[in-house]
Coordinates of C-alpha atoms in Angstrom, one line a residue:
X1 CA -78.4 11.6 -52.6
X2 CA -78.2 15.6 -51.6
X3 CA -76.2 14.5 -48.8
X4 CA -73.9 12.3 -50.5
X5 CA -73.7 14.9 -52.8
X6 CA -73.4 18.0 -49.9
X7 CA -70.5 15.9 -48.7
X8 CA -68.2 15.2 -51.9
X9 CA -68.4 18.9 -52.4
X10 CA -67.0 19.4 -49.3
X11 CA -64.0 16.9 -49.8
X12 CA -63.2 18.6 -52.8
X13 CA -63.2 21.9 -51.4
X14 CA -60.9 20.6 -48.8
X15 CA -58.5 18.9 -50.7
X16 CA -58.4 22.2 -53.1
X17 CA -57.8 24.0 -49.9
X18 CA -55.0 21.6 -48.5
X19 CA -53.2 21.5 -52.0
X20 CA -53.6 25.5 -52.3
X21 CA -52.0 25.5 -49.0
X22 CA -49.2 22.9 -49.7
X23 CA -48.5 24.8 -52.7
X24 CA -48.1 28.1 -50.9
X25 CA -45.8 26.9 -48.4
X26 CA -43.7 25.2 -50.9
X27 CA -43.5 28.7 -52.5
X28 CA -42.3 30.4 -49.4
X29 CA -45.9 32.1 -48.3
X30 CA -46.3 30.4 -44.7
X31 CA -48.7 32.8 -43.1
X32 CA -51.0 32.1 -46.4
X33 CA -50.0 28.2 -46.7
X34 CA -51.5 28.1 -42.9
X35 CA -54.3 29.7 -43.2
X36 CA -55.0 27.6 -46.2
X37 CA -54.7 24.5 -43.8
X38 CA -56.6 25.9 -41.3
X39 CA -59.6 26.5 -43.5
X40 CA -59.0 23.1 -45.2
X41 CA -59.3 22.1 -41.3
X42 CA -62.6 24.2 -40.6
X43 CA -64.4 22.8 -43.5
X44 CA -63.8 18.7 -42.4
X45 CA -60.3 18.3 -42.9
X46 CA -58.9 15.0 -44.1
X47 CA -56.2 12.6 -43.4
X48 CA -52.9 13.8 -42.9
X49 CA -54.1 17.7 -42.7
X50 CA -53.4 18.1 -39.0
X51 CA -50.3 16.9 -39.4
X52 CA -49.3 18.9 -42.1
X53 CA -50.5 22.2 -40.6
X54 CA -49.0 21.1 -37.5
X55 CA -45.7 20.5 -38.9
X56 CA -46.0 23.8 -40.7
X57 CA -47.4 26.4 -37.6
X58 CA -44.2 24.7 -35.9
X59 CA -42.0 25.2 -38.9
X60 CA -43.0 28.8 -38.5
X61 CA -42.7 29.9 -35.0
X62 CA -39.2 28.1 -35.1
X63 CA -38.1 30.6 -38.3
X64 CA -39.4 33.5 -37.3
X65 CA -39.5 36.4 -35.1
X66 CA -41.7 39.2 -34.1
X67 CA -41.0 41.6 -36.9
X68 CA -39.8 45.4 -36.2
X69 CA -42.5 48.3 -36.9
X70 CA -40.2 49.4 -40.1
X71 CA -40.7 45.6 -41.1
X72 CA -43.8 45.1 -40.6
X73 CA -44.9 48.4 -42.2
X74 CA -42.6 47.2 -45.3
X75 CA -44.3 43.9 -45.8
X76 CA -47.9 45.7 -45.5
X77 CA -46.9 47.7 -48.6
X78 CA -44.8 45.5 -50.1
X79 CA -45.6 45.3 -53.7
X80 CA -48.4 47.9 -53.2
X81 CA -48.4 50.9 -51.7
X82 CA -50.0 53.3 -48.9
X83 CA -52.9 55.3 -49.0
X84 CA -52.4 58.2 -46.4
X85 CA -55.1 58.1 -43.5
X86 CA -56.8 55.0 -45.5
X87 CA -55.1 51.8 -45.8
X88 CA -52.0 49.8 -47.0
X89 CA -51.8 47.1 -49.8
X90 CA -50.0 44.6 -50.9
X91 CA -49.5 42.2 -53.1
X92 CA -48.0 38.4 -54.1
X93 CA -48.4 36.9 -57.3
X94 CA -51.2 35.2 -56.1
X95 CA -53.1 37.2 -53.3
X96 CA -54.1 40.8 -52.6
X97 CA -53.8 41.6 -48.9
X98 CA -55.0 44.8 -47.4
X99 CA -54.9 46.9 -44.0
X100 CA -58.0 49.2 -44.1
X101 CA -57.6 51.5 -41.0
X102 CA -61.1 52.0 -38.8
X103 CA -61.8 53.4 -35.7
X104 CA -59.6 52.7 -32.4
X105 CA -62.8 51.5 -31.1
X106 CA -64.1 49.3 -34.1
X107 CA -65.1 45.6 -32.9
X108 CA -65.8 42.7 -35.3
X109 CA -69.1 42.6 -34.8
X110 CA -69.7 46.1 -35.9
X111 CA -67.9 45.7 -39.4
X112 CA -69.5 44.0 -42.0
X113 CA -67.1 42.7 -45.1
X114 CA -68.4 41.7 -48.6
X115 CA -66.7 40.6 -51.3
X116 CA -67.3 39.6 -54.7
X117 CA -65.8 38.3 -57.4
X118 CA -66.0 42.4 -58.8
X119 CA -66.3 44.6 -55.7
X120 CA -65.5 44.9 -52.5
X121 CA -67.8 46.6 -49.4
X122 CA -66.5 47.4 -46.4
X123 CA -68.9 48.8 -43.2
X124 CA -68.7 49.8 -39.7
X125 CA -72.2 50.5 -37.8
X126 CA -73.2 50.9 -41.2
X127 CA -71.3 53.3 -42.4
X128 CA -69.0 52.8 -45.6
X129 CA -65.4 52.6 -44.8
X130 CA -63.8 51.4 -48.4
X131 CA -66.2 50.3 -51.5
X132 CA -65.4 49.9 -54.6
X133 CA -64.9 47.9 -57.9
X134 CA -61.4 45.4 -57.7
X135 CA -58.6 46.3 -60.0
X136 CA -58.8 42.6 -61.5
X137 CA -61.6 39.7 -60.5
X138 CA -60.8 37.8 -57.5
X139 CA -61.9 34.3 -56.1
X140 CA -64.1 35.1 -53.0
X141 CA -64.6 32.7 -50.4
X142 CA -67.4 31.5 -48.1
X143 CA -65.4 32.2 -45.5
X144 CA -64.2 35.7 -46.1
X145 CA -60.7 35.9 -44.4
X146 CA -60.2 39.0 -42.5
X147 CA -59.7 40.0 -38.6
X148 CA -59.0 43.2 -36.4
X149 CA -54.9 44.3 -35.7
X150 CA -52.9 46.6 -35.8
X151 CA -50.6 48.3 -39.0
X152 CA -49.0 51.3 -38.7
X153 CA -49.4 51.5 -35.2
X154 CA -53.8 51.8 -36.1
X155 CA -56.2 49.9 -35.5
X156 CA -56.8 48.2 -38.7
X157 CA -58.9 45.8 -40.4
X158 CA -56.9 42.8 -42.4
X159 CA -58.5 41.4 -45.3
X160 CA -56.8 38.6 -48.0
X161 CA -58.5 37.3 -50.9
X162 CA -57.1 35.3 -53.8
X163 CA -56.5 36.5 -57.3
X164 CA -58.7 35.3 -60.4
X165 CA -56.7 32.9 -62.7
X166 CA -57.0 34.4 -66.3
X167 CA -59.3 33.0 -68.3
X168 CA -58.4 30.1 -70.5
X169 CA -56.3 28.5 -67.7
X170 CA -53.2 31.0 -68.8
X171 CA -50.7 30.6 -66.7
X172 CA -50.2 34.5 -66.2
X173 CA -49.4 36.5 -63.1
X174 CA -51.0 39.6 -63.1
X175 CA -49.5 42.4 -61.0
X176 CA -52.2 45.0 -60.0
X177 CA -51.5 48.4 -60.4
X178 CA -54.1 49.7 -57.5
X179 CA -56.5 48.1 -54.8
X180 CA -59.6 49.3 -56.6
X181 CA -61.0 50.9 -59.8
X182 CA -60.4 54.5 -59.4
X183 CA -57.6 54.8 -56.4
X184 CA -54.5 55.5 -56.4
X185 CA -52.1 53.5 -58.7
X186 CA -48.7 52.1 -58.6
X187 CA -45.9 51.7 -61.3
X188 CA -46.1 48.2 -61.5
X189 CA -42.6 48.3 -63.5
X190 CA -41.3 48.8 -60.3
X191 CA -41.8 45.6 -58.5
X192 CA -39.0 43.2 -58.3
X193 CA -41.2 39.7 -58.7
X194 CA -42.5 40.9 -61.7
X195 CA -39.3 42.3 -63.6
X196 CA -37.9 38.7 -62.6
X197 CA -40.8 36.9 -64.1
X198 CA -40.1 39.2 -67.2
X199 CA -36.3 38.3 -67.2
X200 CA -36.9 34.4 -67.4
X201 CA -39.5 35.2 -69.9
X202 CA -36.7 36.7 -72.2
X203 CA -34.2 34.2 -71.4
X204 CA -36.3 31.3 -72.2
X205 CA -37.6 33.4 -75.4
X206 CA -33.8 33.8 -76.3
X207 CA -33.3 29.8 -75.5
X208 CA -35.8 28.8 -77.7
X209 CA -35.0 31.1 -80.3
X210 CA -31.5 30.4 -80.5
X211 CA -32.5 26.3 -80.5
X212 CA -34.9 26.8 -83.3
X213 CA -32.4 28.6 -85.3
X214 CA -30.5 26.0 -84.6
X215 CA -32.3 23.2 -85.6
X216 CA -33.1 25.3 -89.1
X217 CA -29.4 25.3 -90.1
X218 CA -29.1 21.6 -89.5
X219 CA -32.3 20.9 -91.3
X220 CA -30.6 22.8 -94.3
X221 CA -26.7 21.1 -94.0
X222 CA -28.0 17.8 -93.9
X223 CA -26.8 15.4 -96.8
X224 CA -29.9 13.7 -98.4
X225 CA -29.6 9.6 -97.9
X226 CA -30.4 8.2 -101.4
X227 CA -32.8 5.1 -101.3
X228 CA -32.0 3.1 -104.1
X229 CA -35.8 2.1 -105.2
X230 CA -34.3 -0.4 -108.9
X231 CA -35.6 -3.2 -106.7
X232 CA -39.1 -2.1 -105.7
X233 CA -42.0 -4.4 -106.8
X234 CA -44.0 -2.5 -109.6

């Protein structure tokens, strides 16, 4: 029975991974969409998954090219920001991505990464590199997704984890302000995504507004229909 059970708690951690990654691609995130897949893939897969992430790894090396250093060092920061001589950040309504910079000579097996659904550790030979409490909660994984490249022409370590959905199942996206508790902050008024989000906000506040007003005045003009009730059975 622990089997049976081991192994339908693996096909729903697939199938949350292969929807989570349908969803991102649908959304326009590829890079995240495949890795998504490629977990889902890691962990048993299921029918249909190669497919899908092979349709999608060929979707993207057909749309894209290698980006320039200006554009790459754009999309590190994009909707976060740089820490001078310590990492870049960025940020999607759903994911937290971030470049710490190590040594030129730092391998994987020398850097140690932990996170939590609270903090975040980062070691090489045992010496701290980045810790510190997240901004907001996040939604670790067993597999902690991070590797070794380069950003901003250094050597850097690339870590992504998944935002925590508010509690009560709100339907919410929450822009962070800074990577961690304590470091330096962005004006979150500034990113694009989010003053969007807050312009269809207003515009469906105004919609429904204007409907329920609406819907008031015709509630108030309408003519009563008399029932003529002489005939009723007493």
């Amino acid at each position: 029975e622990d089997v049976l059970q081991g192994e339908e708690d693996r096909r729903e951690d697939v199938l949350q991974c292969r929807a989570l990654g349908e969803r991102a691609l649908r959304n326009g995130e590829v890079a995240e969409g495949i890795r998504l897949l490629e977990k889902a893939m890691r962990l048993g897969g299921c029918p249909g998954l190669e497919d899908t992430l092979r349709a999608a790894r060929a979707a993207a090396e057909g749309a894209t090219t290698a980006p320039t250093p200006a554009r790459a060092q754009e999309q590190a920061e994009l909707n976060g920001g740089l820490v001078p001589e310590r990492y870049a950040w960025s940020q999607t309504k759903e994911t937290v991505e971030l470049n710490l910079f190590v040594p030129e000579d730092a391998k994987a097996r020398d850097v140690k990464v932990e996170v939590s659904e609270s903090n975040l550790r980062i070691t090489h030979n045992g010496a701290t590199l980045l810790a510190g409490e997240w901004e907001f909660k996040v939604e670790p994984e067993e597999d902690v997704d991070w590797e070794l490249k380069r950003c901003h022409d250094r050597r850097a370590l690339r870590l992504l984890v998944r935002k925590a959905p508010m509690p009560g199942g709100m339907s919410v996206s929450v822009w962070w302000s800074g990577l961690l508790k304590g470091e330096p902050q962005i004006d979150v008024k500034n990113i694009e995504a989010r003053q969007r989000d807050r312009d269809k906000s207003a515009e469906f506040k105004k919609a429904w507004t204007e409907a329920h007003a609406m819907f008031k005045e015709a509630v108030k003009n309408r003519t009563p229909i008399p029932i003529d009730l002489s005939g009723a059975t007493q």
